[in-house]
CSV table of C-alpha atoms in Angstrom, one decimal:
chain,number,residue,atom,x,y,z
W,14,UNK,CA,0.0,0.0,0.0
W,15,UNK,CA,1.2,3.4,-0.9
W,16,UNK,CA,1.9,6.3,1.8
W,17,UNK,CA,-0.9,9.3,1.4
W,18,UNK,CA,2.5,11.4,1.2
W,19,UNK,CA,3.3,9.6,-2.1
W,20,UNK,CA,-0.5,10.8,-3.8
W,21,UNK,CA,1.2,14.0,-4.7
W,22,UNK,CA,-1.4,17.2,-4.8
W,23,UNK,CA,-3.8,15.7,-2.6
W,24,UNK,CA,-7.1,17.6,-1.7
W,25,UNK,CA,-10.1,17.4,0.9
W,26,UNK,CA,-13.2,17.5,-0.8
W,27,UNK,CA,-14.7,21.0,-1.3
W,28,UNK,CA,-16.6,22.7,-4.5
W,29,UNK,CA,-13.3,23.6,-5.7
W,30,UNK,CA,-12.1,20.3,-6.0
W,31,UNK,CA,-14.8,19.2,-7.5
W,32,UNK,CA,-15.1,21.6,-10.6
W,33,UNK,CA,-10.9,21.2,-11.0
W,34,UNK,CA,-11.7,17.9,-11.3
W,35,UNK,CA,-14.9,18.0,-13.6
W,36,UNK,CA,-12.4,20.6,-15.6
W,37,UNK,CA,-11.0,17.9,-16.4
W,38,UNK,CA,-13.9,15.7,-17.9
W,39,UNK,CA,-14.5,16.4,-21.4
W,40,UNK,CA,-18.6,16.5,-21.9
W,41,UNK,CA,-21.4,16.7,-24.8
W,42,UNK,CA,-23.0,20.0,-24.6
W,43,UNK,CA,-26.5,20.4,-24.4
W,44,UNK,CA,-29.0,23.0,-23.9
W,45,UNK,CA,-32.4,22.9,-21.9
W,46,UNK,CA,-35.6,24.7,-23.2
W,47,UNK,CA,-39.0,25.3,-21.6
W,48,UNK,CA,-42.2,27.0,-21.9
W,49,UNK,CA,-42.1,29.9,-18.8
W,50,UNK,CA,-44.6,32.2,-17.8
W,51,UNK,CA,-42.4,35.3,-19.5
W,52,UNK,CA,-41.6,33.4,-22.4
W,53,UNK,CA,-39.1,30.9,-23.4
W,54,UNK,CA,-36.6,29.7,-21.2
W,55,UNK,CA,-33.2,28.0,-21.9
W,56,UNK,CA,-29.7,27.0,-20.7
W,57,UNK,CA,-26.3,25.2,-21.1
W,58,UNK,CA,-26.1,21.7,-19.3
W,59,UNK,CA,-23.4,19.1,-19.8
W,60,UNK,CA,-24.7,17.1,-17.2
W,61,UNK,CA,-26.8,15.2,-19.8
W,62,UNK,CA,-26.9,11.6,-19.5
W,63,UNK,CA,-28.7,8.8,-21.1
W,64,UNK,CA,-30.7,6.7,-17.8
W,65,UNK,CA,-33.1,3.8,-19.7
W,66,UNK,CA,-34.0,2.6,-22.2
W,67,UNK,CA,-37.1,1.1,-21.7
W,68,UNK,CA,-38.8,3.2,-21.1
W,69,UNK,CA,-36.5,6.1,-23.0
W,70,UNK,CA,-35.3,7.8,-19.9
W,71,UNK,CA,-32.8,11.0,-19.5
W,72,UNK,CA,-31.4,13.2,-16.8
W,73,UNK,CA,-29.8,16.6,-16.5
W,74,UNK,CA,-28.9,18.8,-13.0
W,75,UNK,CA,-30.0,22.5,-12.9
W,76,UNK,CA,-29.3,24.3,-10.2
W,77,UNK,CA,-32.0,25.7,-7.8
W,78,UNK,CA,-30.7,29.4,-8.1
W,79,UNK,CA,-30.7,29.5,-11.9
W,80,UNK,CA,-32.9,32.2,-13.7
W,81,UNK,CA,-34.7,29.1,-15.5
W,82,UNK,CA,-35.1,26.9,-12.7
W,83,UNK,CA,-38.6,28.6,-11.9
W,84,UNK,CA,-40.1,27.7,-15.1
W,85,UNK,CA,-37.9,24.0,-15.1
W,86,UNK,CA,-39.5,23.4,-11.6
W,87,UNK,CA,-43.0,24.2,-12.9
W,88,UNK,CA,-43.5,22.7,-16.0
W,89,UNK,CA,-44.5,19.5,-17.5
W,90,UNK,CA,-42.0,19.2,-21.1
W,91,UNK,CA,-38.8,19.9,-21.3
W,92,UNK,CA,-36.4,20.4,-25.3
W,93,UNK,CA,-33.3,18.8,-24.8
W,94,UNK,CA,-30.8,19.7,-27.9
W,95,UNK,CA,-27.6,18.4,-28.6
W,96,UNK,CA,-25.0,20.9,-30.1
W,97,UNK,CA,-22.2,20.6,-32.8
W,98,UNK,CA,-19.3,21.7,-32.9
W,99,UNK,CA,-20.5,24.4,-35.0
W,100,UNK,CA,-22.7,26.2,-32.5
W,101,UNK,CA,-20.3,27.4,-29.4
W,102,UNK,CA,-21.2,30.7,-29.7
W,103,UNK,CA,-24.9,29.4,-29.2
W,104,UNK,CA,-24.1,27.4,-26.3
W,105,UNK,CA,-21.9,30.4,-25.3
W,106,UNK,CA,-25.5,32.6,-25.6
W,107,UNK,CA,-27.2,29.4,-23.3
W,108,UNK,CA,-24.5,29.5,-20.8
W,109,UNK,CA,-24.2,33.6,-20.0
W,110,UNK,CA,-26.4,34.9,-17.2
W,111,UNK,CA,-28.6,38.2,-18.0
W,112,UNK,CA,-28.1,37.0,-22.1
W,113,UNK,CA,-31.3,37.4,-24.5
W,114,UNK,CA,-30.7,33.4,-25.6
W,115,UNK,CA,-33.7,33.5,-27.9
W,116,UNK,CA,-33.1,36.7,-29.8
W,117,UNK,CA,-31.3,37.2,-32.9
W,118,UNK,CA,-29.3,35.3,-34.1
W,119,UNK,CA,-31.0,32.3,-32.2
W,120,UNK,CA,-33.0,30.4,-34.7
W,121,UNK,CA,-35.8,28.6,-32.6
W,122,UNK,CA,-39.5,27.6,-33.3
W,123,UNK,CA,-42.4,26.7,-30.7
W,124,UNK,CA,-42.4,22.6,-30.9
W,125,UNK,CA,-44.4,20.5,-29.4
W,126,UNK,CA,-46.2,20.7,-26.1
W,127,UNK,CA,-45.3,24.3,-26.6
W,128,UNK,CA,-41.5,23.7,-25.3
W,129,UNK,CA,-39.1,25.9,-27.4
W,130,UNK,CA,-36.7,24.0,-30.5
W,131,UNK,CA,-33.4,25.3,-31.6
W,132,UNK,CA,-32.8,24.9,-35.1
W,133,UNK,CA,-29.8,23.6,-36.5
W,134,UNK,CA,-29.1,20.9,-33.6
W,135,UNK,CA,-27.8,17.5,-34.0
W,136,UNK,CA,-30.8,16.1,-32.3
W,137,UNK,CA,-33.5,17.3,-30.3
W,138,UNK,CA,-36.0,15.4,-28.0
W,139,UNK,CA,-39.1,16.5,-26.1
W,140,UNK,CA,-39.2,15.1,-22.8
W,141,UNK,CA,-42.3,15.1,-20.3
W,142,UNK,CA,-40.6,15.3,-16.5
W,143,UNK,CA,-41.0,12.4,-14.6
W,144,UNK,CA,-39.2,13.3,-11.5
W,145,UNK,CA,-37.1,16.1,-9.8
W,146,UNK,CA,-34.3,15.1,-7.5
W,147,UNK,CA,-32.5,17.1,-4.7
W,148,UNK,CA,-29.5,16.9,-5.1
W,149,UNK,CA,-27.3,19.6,-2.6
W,150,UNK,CA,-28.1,22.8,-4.7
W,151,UNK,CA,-28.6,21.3,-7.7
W,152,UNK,CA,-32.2,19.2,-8.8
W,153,UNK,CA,-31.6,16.0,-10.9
W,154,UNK,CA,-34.4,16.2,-13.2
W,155,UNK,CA,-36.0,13.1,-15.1
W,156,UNK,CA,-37.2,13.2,-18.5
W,157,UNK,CA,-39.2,11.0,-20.4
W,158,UNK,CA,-38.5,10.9,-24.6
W,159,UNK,CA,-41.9,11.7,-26.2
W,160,UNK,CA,-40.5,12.5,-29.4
W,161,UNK,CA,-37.1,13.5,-31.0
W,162,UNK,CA,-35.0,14.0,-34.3
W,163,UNK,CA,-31.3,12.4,-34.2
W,164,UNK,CA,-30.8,13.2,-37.7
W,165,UNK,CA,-28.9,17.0,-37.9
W,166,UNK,CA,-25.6,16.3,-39.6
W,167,UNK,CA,-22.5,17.5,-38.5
W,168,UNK,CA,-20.1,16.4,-34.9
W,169,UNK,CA,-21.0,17.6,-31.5
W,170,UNK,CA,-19.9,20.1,-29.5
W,171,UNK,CA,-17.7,19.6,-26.3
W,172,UNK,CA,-16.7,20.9,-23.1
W,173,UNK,CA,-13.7,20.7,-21.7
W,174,UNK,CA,-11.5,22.7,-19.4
W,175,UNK,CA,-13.8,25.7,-19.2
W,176,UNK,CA,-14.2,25.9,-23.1
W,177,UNK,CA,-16.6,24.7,-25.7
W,178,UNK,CA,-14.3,22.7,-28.5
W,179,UNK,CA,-14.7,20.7,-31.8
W,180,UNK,CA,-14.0,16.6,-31.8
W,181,UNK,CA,-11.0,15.9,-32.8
W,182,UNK,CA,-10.1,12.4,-34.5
């Protein structure tokens, strides 16, 4: 067994540690519509991830002190749109607090069950919420797939080490 001495830059556990580490992970990018009261609401998540199957079953965190959390926390659908790596400056738009991310030059139509869809994604989905977690400050929320399109062309979008870049072979 090695000596904690020999584990180099060691760290307690704190927030800090946690997004140097998460720095670190390269992710899909993502943004999360819904239908609000004001209008249309959106953001940038990475924290998509695939849950089922059978039934088609997705997750995503949003944190309870976002500006779109109100409208995430009370409505039934959710769009969930998957980037390429042609649309930073669009995830940028989702990801900057105060921004107008459905005005020009976002291209975006109403879609079913009223929940907002960006144009020019690699795929979209609608998903009806099944659950909301708590999770510290963040809520895991469950989606269910109602209906989707996988077929935009082009290679996603990623995030890694606080900036949105291309795949690379």
């Amino acid at each position: 067994m090695t000596a904690m001495s020999d584990l180099g830059t060691t760290q307690q556990a704190s927030p800090e540690l946690l997004r140097s580490v998460f720095r670190r992970h390269a992710a899909g990018v993502a943004v999360i519509t819904a239908r609000g009261e004001a209008g249309p609401v959106g953001f940038t998540a990475t924290s998509l991830t695939s849950v089922s199957a059978e039934p088609p079953i997705l997750s995503f965190g949003i944190g309870t002190g976002a500006s779109s959390w109100p409208a995430i926390a009370g409505t039934d659908h959710v769009g969930v749109h998957i980037l390429g790596e042609h649309q930073q400056e669009l995830a940028a738009t989702f990801a900057r607090s105060g921004a107008d991310r459905f005005g020009a030059p976002t291209v975006w139509r109403e879609g079913p069950e009223g929940v907002p869809v960006l144009d020019d994604v690699l795929a979209w989905m609608v998903c009806r919420i099944v659950a909301r977690v708590p999770a510290g400050d963040h809520r895991i929320v469950l989606g269910e797939v109602v209906l989707g399109d996988p077929s935009g062309p082009g290679r996603p979008l990623l995030y890694h080490q606080g900036r949105f870049n291309g795949l690379r072979d």
